[in-house]
Amino acid sequence: MIIAAIIAIFVVMVLSIVRAIAGPSLYDRILAVNMFGTKTVLMIALLGFAMGRPDFLDIALVYALINFISVIGVLRFSKSYGFQQPDQQPEEHQ
Amino acid sequence: MRDTISLSITLALFWLANSGHYNGLLLFLGALSVLFVVYIAYRMDVIDHESQPLLHLTAKLPAYCAWLIKEIILSNIKVVKHVWLGKQSIKPALKTIKSNQVTDMGKVIFANSITLTPGTVAIDLKGDDVLVHALMEEDIAALDSGEMDRRICHLEKP
Amino acid sequence: MDLFMNIASGICLLVGSFLILTGGIGLLRFPDFYTRMHAAGITDTLATSLVLTGLILQNPDALVILKLVMILLLTLLISPTASHALAKAAIRSGLEPMVKEQKDNQESK
């Protein structure tokens, strides 16, 4: 069962890379990369169990945090970052 | 002061649960890191009654979580059905709905619950208005002054 | 008892894998960014919970279970925040969501 789950997650990682390359807008790409990251967390946990080394869970935990911070960081480079104060909001679309 | 102490205890328990090694040097380093994080939180001025919000919600939270899990499972089945039916079957909609919560914490729980159930995403929150995007139009109608809103209003009453 | 646990964990893992695959296919099939976000939402909530529950049922070690529960809670707290930030940034940059009425759809065919 663990092997089946690993294969499914691998297929979905490939699908999200396809979306990240094809995605028409910047946000499609960020969404695909975010999904790739969350699937990586699951993949690390499953691989740890498949190889009999539950220590991998620490790495999965850290990867979940890094993934979130990297998404917020990439959003910060785009002009319209989501968490700004209301008075600093960039101009709405013209 | 009470919030600082409860933050330190939570962080220490978190460190102990994650570490799994309990000899003298590592315990000392752990205590050092807890103190450092508390100092950073103090400098960022984020220690207040909201840094430990679960303290006064704890009694009512499990019932709400059970209801939310049921809701997540139901809406997951709905979205899975639409994924396999293809894009002709979906009817995306964007609408502003009212939230009836009084506290900030209640509003945050409301918006997060909307986003956590697949099929609806809370995009913007200004004052009492929540901008919601949904996969199906009728999902928004169900949210507007619906059961979720009522349950969270009940949750935030002291 | 052991056999029951194994079967339950197998079912959880299989259903979780199916939901993850569905989310991935939805990411490719749906027409615009906002609808794709809902497809990613499936894989972030129920699929992750089911896969991690399947792993919890396989392992009796308390520390491992605690870490799995911690990953589950973190994922459930992080994923709505990330998708909210993403959606808010997208709508502020002027990416219009595709809102279609059922009637328009039939007329255009």
Tab-separated table of C-alpha atoms in Angstrom:
chain	number	residue	atom	x	y	z
A	1	MET	CA	0.000	0.000	0.000
A	2	ILE	CA	2.806	2.405	0.866
A	3	ILE	CA	4.397	1.720	-2.521
A	4	ALA	CA	1.068	2.441	-4.263
A	5	ALA	CA	0.755	5.740	-2.395
A	6	ILE	CA	4.340	6.673	-3.314
A	7	ILE	CA	3.631	5.997	-6.997
A	8	ALA	CA	0.411	8.066	-6.869
A	9	ILE	CA	2.225	10.980	-5.250
A	10	PHE	CA	5.016	10.720	-7.825
A	11	VAL	CA	2.504	10.913	-10.675
A	12	VAL	CA	0.857	13.968	-9.104
A	13	MET	CA	4.242	15.662	-8.675
A	14	VAL	CA	4.828	15.192	-12.404
A	15	LEU	CA	1.353	16.614	-13.135
A	16	SER	CA	2.003	19.677	-11.008
A	17	ILE	CA	5.337	20.256	-12.772
A	18	VAL	CA	3.438	20.143	-16.064
A	19	ARG	CA	1.077	22.799	-14.692
A	20	ALA	CA	4.014	24.875	-13.424
A	21	ILE	CA	5.562	24.881	-16.903
A	22	ALA	CA	2.312	25.351	-18.831
A	23	GLY	CA	0.483	27.668	-16.410
A	24	PRO	CA	-0.607	30.832	-18.184
A	25	SER	CA	-0.249	33.190	-15.214
A	26	LEU	CA	2.366	33.640	-12.508
A	27	TYR	CA	-0.126	32.541	-9.839
A	28	ASP	CA	-0.823	29.229	-11.559
A	29	ARG	CA	2.869	28.504	-11.352
A	30	ILE	CA	3.103	29.443	-7.672
A	31	LEU	CA	0.060	27.275	-6.927
A	32	ALA	CA	1.644	24.323	-8.724
A	33	VAL	CA	4.937	24.791	-6.872
A	34	ASN	CA	3.073	25.001	-3.554
A	35	MET	CA	1.267	21.765	-4.323
A	36	PHE	CA	4.564	20.157	-5.355
A	37	GLY	CA	5.947	21.132	-1.943
A	38	THR	CA	3.060	19.721	0.076
A	39	LYS	CA	3.279	16.492	-1.888
A	40	THR	CA	7.015	16.387	-1.154
A	41	VAL	CA	6.220	16.468	2.571
A	42	LEU	CA	3.948	13.432	2.175
A	43	MET	CA	6.518	11.731	-0.055
A	44	ILE	CA	9.278	12.141	2.547
A	45	ALA	CA	7.050	10.716	5.302
A	46	LEU	CA	6.016	7.750	3.154
A	47	LEU	CA	9.608	7.071	2.034
A	48	GLY	CA	10.704	7.100	5.666
A	49	PHE	CA	8.152	4.409	6.443
A	50	ALA	CA	8.965	2.381	3.332
A	51	MET	CA	12.662	2.309	4.227
A	52	GLY	CA	11.990	1.685	7.922
A	53	ARG	CA	13.508	4.948	9.110
A	54	PRO	CA	10.872	7.113	10.860
A	55	ASP	CA	13.561	9.748	11.557
A	56	PHE	CA	12.650	11.158	8.162
A	57	LEU	CA	9.562	12.712	9.781
A	58	ASP	CA	11.706	15.520	11.214
A	59	ILE	CA	12.766	16.434	7.689
A	60	ALA	CA	9.139	16.338	6.548
A	61	LEU	CA	8.162	18.683	9.380
A	62	VAL	CA	10.874	21.174	8.479
A	63	TYR	CA	10.037	20.917	4.777
A	64	ALA	CA	6.400	21.819	5.479
A	65	LEU	CA	7.529	25.035	7.170
A	66	ILE	CA	10.107	25.893	4.482
A	67	ASN	CA	7.506	25.326	1.773
A	68	PHE	CA	5.082	27.803	3.365
A	69	ILE	CA	7.762	30.437	3.848
A	70	SER	CA	9.010	30.034	0.288
A	71	VAL	CA	5.507	30.539	-1.117
A	72	ILE	CA	5.074	33.710	0.920
A	73	GLY	CA	8.562	34.803	-0.142
A	74	VAL	CA	7.831	34.335	-3.845
A	75	LEU	CA	4.543	36.211	-3.437
A	76	ARG	CA	6.476	39.055	-1.886
A	77	PHE	CA	8.429	39.451	-5.142
A	78	SER	CA	5.224	39.858	-7.083
A	79	LYS	CA	3.846	43.390	-6.943
A	80	SER	CA	0.587	42.478	-5.228
A	81	TYR	CA	1.592	40.765	-2.024
A	82	GLY	CA	-1.354	39.402	-0.035
A	83	PHE	CA	-0.552	40.425	3.546
A	84	GLN	CA	0.071	44.174	3.236
A	85	GLN	CA	-1.547	46.779	5.452
A	86	PRO	CA	-4.619	48.375	3.866
A	87	ASP	CA	-2.962	51.819	3.522
A	88	GLN	CA	0.039	50.377	1.665
A	89	GLN	CA	-1.990	48.493	-0.883
A	90	PRO	CA	-0.778	48.895	-4.442
A	91	GLU	CA	-3.097	50.452	-6.978
A	92	GLU	CA	-5.982	48.310	-8.042
A	93	HIS	CA	-5.877	47.195	-11.635
A	94	GLN	CA	-6.406	50.108	-13.959
B	1	MET	CA	2.866	38.005	32.140
B	2	ARG	CA	0.455	35.057	32.164
B	3	ASP	CA	0.676	34.884	28.372
B	4	THR	CA	4.489	34.902	28.456
B	5	ILE	CA	4.555	31.983	30.911
B	6	SER	CA	2.023	29.958	28.944
B	7	LEU	CA	3.966	30.632	25.705
B	8	SER	CA	7.199	29.415	27.356
B	9	ILE	CA	5.514	26.240	28.641
B	10	THR	CA	4.007	25.501	25.217
B	11	LEU	CA	7.360	26.001	23.486
B	12	ALA	CA	9.160	23.806	26.042
B	13	LEU	CA	6.614	20.990	25.588
B	14	PHE	CA	6.946	21.356	21.806
B	15	TRP	CA	10.741	21.098	22.059
B	16	LEU	CA	10.566	18.039	24.331
B	17	ALA	CA	8.093	16.283	22.028
B	18	ASN	CA	10.234	16.935	18.965
B	19	SER	CA	13.638	16.162	20.397
B	20	GLY	CA	13.486	12.639	21.804
B	21	HIS	CA	16.962	13.024	23.385
B	22	TYR	CA	17.102	13.933	27.053
B	23	ASN	CA	20.696	14.432	28.246
B	24	GLY	CA	22.053	17.449	30.054
B	25	LEU	CA	23.664	19.402	27.215
B	26	LEU	CA	20.697	19.052	24.862
B	27	LEU	CA	18.207	20.055	27.564
B	28	PHE	CA	20.327	23.155	28.262
B	29	LEU	CA	20.428	24.062	24.566
B	30	GLY	CA	16.662	23.509	24.350
B	31	ALA	CA	16.009	25.826	27.293
B	32	LEU	CA	18.278	28.392	25.631
B	33	SER	CA	16.330	28.204	22.368
B	34	VAL	CA	13.001	28.555	24.191
B	35	LEU	CA	14.293	31.693	25.931
B	36	PHE	CA	15.558	33.070	22.605
B	37	VAL	CA	12.199	32.526	20.887
B	38	VAL	CA	10.325	34.146	23.774
B	39	TYR	CA	12.703	37.131	23.554
B	40	ILE	CA	12.085	37.471	19.806
B	41	ALA	CA	8.315	37.241	20.362
B	42	TYR	CA	8.596	39.898	23.065
B	43	ARG	CA	10.575	42.203	20.752
B	44	MET	CA	8.067	41.653	17.943
B	45	ASP	CA	5.341	42.619	20.419
B	46	VAL	CA	3.192	39.626	19.513
B	47	ILE	CA	2.627	38.322	23.043
B	48	ASP	CA	-0.936	39.202	23.987
B	49	HIS	CA	-4.174	37.360	24.663
B	50	GLU	CA	-4.317	36.295	21.017
B	51	SER	CA	-0.993	34.458	21.045
B	52	GLN	CA	-2.640	31.673	23.047
B	53	PRO	CA	-6.212	31.856	21.763
B	54	LEU	CA	-7.044	28.247	22.491
B	55	LEU	CA	-7.057	28.826	26.247
B	56	HIS	CA	-10.605	30.158	26.357
B	57	LEU	CA	-11.880	28.239	23.347
B	58	THR	CA	-10.709	24.803	24.446
B	59	ALA	CA	-14.017	23.626	25.895
B	60	LYS	CA	-16.090	24.312	22.795
B	61	LEU	CA	-13.484	23.595	20.125
B	62	PRO	CA	-13.761	19.754	19.826
B	63	ALA	CA	-17.467	19.836	18.901
B	64	TYR	CA	-16.781	22.454	16.224
B	65	CYS	CA	-13.795	20.480	14.882
B	66	ALA	CA	-15.899	17.320	14.587
B	67	TRP	CA	-18.558	19.237	12.652
B	68	LEU	CA	-15.894	20.836	10.437
B	69	ILE	CA	-14.347	17.442	9.611
B	70	LYS	CA	-17.764	16.114	8.585
B	71	GLU	CA	-18.247	19.198	6.411
B	72	ILE	CA	-14.765	18.813	4.835
B	73	ILE	CA	-15.468	15.182	3.911
B	74	LEU	CA	-18.838	16.048	2.341
B	75	SER	CA	-17.477	18.927	0.261
B	76	ASN	CA	-14.455	16.837	-0.775
B	77	ILE	CA	-16.785	14.236	-2.266
B	78	LYS	CA	-18.591	17.020	-4.128
B	79	VAL	CA	-15.390	18.517	-5.591
B	80	VAL	CA	-14.049	15.076	-6.571
B	81	LYS	CA	-17.291	14.449	-8.455
B	82	HIS	CA	-16.880	17.717	-10.364
B	83	VAL	CA	-13.228	16.997	-11.211
B	84	TRP	CA	-14.211	13.768	-12.914
B	85	LEU	CA	-17.307	15.261	-14.575
B	86	GLY	CA	-15.159	17.907	-16.281
B	87	LYS	CA	-15.383	21.647	-16.689
B	88	GLN	CA	-18.877	21.726	-18.148
B	89	SER	CA	-20.350	20.759	-14.780
B	90	ILE	CA	-18.884	23.610	-12.716
B	91	LYS	CA	-20.388	27.046	-12.218
B	92	PRO	CA	-17.775	29.286	-10.566
B	93	ALA	CA	-19.040	32.349	-8.730
B	94	LEU	CA	-17.583	35.297	-6.830
B	95	LYS	CA	-19.656	37.007	-4.165
B	96	THR	CA	-19.364	39.087	-0.996
B	97	ILE	CA	-21.032	37.694	2.090
B	98	LYS	CA	-21.534	39.096	5.585
B	99	SER	CA	-19.862	37.624	8.643
B	100	ASN	CA	-21.727	38.097	11.920
B	101	GLN	CA	-18.757	37.513	14.238
B	102	VAL	CA	-17.786	40.215	16.718
B	103	THR	CA	-14.158	39.410	17.563
B	104	ASP	CA	-11.198	39.268	15.194
B	105	MET	CA	-10.547	35.702	16.278
B	106	GLY	CA	-14.057	34.664	15.255
B	107	LYS	CA	-13.616	36.261	11.827
B	108	VAL	CA	-10.290	34.533	11.304
B	109	ILE	CA	-11.792	31.162	12.268
B	110	PHE	CA	-14.690	31.818	9.881
B	111	ALA	CA	-12.455	32.732	6.924
B	112	ASN	CA	-10.084	29.834	7.601
B	113	SER	CA	-12.961	27.376	7.821
B	114	ILE	CA	-14.293	28.636	4.485
B	115	THR	CA	-10.888	28.140	2.875
B	116	LEU	CA	-10.372	24.752	4.517
B	117	THR	CA	-13.520	23.277	3.017
B	118	PRO	CA	-12.691	22.540	-0.629
B	119	GLY	CA	-14.930	24.239	-3.151
B	120	THR	CA	-14.953	27.605	-1.374
B	121	VAL	CA	-12.051	30.018	-0.834
B	122	ALA	CA	-12.169	33.219	1.221
B	123	ILE	CA	-10.239	35.758	-0.865
B	124	ASP	CA	-10.578	39.027	1.022
B	125	LEU	CA	-11.734	40.129	4.469
B	126	LYS	CA	-12.587	43.787	5.013
B	127	GLY	CA	-14.556	44.696	8.122
B	128	ASP	CA	-17.580	42.435	8.078
B	129	ASP	CA	-17.444	41.540	4.399
B	130	VAL	CA	-15.846	38.330	3.199
B	131	LEU	CA	-15.185	37.933	-0.519
B	132	VAL	CA	-15.729	34.275	-1.397
B	133	HIS	CA	-14.969	32.375	-4.580
B	134	ALA	CA	-16.778	29.070	-4.976
B	135	LEU	CA	-16.767	26.244	-7.457
B	136	MET	CA	-20.545	26.020	-7.367
B	137	GLU	CA	-22.825	29.002	-6.935
B	138	GLU	CA	-25.098	27.336	-4.378
B	139	ASP	CA	-22.173	26.768	-1.983
B	140	ILE	CA	-21.973	30.531	-1.382
B	141	ALA	CA	-25.689	30.733	-0.678
B	142	ALA	CA	-25.250	27.976	1.904
B	143	LEU	CA	-22.427	29.949	3.572
B	144	ASP	CA	-24.278	33.282	3.790
B	145	SER	CA	-25.679	33.351	7.356
B	146	GLY	CA	-25.563	29.579	7.220
B	147	GLU	CA	-24.779	26.956	9.802
B	148	MET	CA	-21.006	27.620	9.858
B	149	ASP	CA	-21.597	31.281	10.715
B	150	ARG	CA	-24.025	30.359	13.491
B	151	ARG	CA	-21.678	27.770	14.998
B	152	ILE	CA	-18.713	30.168	15.095
B	153	CYS	CA	-20.890	32.872	16.707
B	154	HIS	CA	-21.727	30.302	19.362
B	155	LEU	CA	-18.018	29.429	19.665
B	156	GLU	CA	-16.878	32.972	20.444
B	157	LYS	CA	-19.433	33.642	23.165
B	158	PRO	CA	-17.634	33.436	26.511
C	1	MET	CA	-6.401	-6.748	15.911
C	2	ASP	CA	-3.150	-6.402	14.018
C	3	LEU	CA	-4.777	-7.581	10.823
C	4	PHE	CA	-7.632	-5.117	11.307
C	5	MET	CA	-5.163	-2.239	11.769
C	6	ASN	CA	-3.301	-3.233	8.615
C	7	ILE	CA	-6.484	-3.398	6.556
C	8	ALA	CA	-7.699	-0.026	7.909
C	9	SER	CA	-4.369	1.628	7.141
C	10	GLY	CA	-4.346	0.104	3.654
C	11	ILE	CA	-7.817	1.480	2.943
C	12	CYS	CA	-6.816	4.932	4.228
C	13	LEU	CA	-3.684	4.956	2.056
C	14	LEU	CA	-5.565	3.800	-1.052
C	15	VAL	CA	-8.385	6.349	-0.700
C	16	GLY	CA	-5.799	9.040	0.039
C	17	SER	CA	-3.836	8.145	-3.108
C	18	PHE	CA	-7.013	8.255	-5.172
C	19	LEU	CA	-7.867	11.723	-3.791
C	20	ILE	CA	-4.326	12.957	-4.483
C	21	LEU	CA	-4.559	11.713	-8.071
C	22	THR	CA	-7.942	13.414	-8.434
C	23	GLY	CA	-6.467	16.683	-7.190
C	24	GLY	CA	-3.588	16.442	-9.655
C	25	ILE	CA	-5.931	15.776	-12.551
C	26	GLY	CA	-8.174	18.637	-11.446
C	27	LEU	CA	-5.119	20.908	-11.460
C	28	LEU	CA	-4.693	20.118	-15.156
C	29	ARG	CA	-8.349	19.986	-16.205
C	30	PHE	CA	-9.942	23.039	-14.630
C	31	PRO	CA	-10.169	26.148	-16.795
C	32	ASP	CA	-8.809	29.035	-14.682
C	33	PHE	CA	-6.633	29.824	-11.692
C	34	TYR	CA	-9.364	30.115	-9.058
C	35	THR	CA	-10.977	26.800	-9.934
C	36	ARG	CA	-7.573	25.109	-9.969
C	37	MET	CA	-7.119	26.361	-6.425
C	38	HIS	CA	-10.120	24.279	-5.342
C	39	ALA	CA	-8.546	21.204	-6.911
C	40	ALA	CA	-5.353	21.841	-4.946
C	41	GLY	CA	-7.568	22.197	-1.859
C	42	ILE	CA	-8.637	18.546	-2.056
C	43	THR	CA	-5.078	17.307	-1.914
C	44	ASP	CA	-4.253	19.648	0.951
C	45	THR	CA	-7.072	18.668	3.304
C	46	LEU	CA	-8.663	15.244	3.123
C	47	ALA	CA	-6.005	13.451	1.067
C	48	THR	CA	-3.157	14.509	3.361
C	49	SER	CA	-5.185	13.609	6.447
C	50	LEU	CA	-6.022	10.161	5.060
C	51	VAL	CA	-2.437	9.321	4.066
C	52	LEU	CA	-1.082	10.450	7.430
C	53	THR	CA	-3.870	8.560	9.269
C	54	GLY	CA	-2.899	5.460	7.332
C	55	LEU	CA	0.689	5.881	8.515
C	56	ILE	CA	-0.439	6.477	12.120
C	57	LEU	CA	-2.383	3.201	12.088
C	58	GLN	CA	0.739	1.318	10.989
C	59	ASN	CA	3.083	2.445	13.749
C	60	PRO	CA	2.679	1.915	17.502
C	61	ASP	CA	5.574	4.197	18.542
C	62	ALA	CA	4.256	7.177	20.542
C	63	LEU	CA	6.925	9.670	19.415
C	64	VAL	CA	6.363	8.828	15.739
C	65	ILE	CA	2.580	9.231	16.134
C	66	LEU	CA	3.111	12.592	17.821
C	67	LYS	CA	5.261	13.785	14.920
C	68	LEU	CA	2.742	12.577	12.341
C	69	VAL	CA	-0.056	14.407	14.189
C	70	MET	CA	2.147	17.513	14.268
C	71	ILE	CA	2.698	17.342	10.480
C	72	LEU	CA	-1.064	16.914	10.027
C	73	LEU	CA	-1.906	19.933	12.195
C	74	LEU	CA	0.753	22.079	10.504
C	75	THR	CA	-0.551	21.170	7.055
C	76	LEU	CA	-4.132	21.936	8.064
C	77	LEU	CA	-3.082	25.313	9.504
C	78	ILE	CA	-0.692	26.296	6.719
C	79	SER	CA	-2.629	25.351	3.590
C	80	PRO	CA	-5.587	27.762	4.033
C	81	THR	CA	-3.182	30.578	4.871
C	82	ALA	CA	-1.082	29.937	1.778
C	83	SER	CA	-4.073	29.665	-0.550
C	84	HIS	CA	-5.643	32.798	0.946
C	85	ALA	CA	-2.434	34.786	0.392
C	86	LEU	CA	-2.189	33.427	-3.147
C	87	ALA	CA	-5.814	34.227	-3.996
C	88	LYS	CA	-5.609	37.699	-2.493
C	89	ALA	CA	-2.428	38.510	-4.400
C	90	ALA	CA	-3.976	37.179	-7.608
C	91	ILE	CA	-7.182	39.180	-7.306
C	92	ARG	CA	-5.289	42.321	-6.400
C	93	SER	CA	-3.059	42.005	-9.445
C	94	GLY	CA	-6.165	42.051	-11.614
C	95	LEU	CA	-6.509	38.417	-12.569
C	96	GLU	CA	-10.236	38.189	-13.255
C	97	PRO	CA	-11.963	35.017	-12.126
C	98	MET	CA	-13.927	33.287	-14.831
C	99	VAL	CA	-17.528	33.609	-13.674
C	100	LYS	CA	-19.842	31.960	-16.093
C	101	GLU	CA	-23.586	31.598	-16.026
C	102	GLN	CA	-25.039	28.308	-17.062
C	103	LYS	CA	-27.069	30.055	-19.781
C	104	ASP	CA	-24.076	31.737	-21.453
C	105	ASN	CA	-22.390	28.411	-21.551
C	106	GLN	CA	-25.245	26.810	-23.415
C	107	GLU	CA	-25.610	29.727	-25.815
C	108	SER	CA	-21.937	29.737	-26.723
C	109	LYS	CA	-22.096	26.120	-27.831
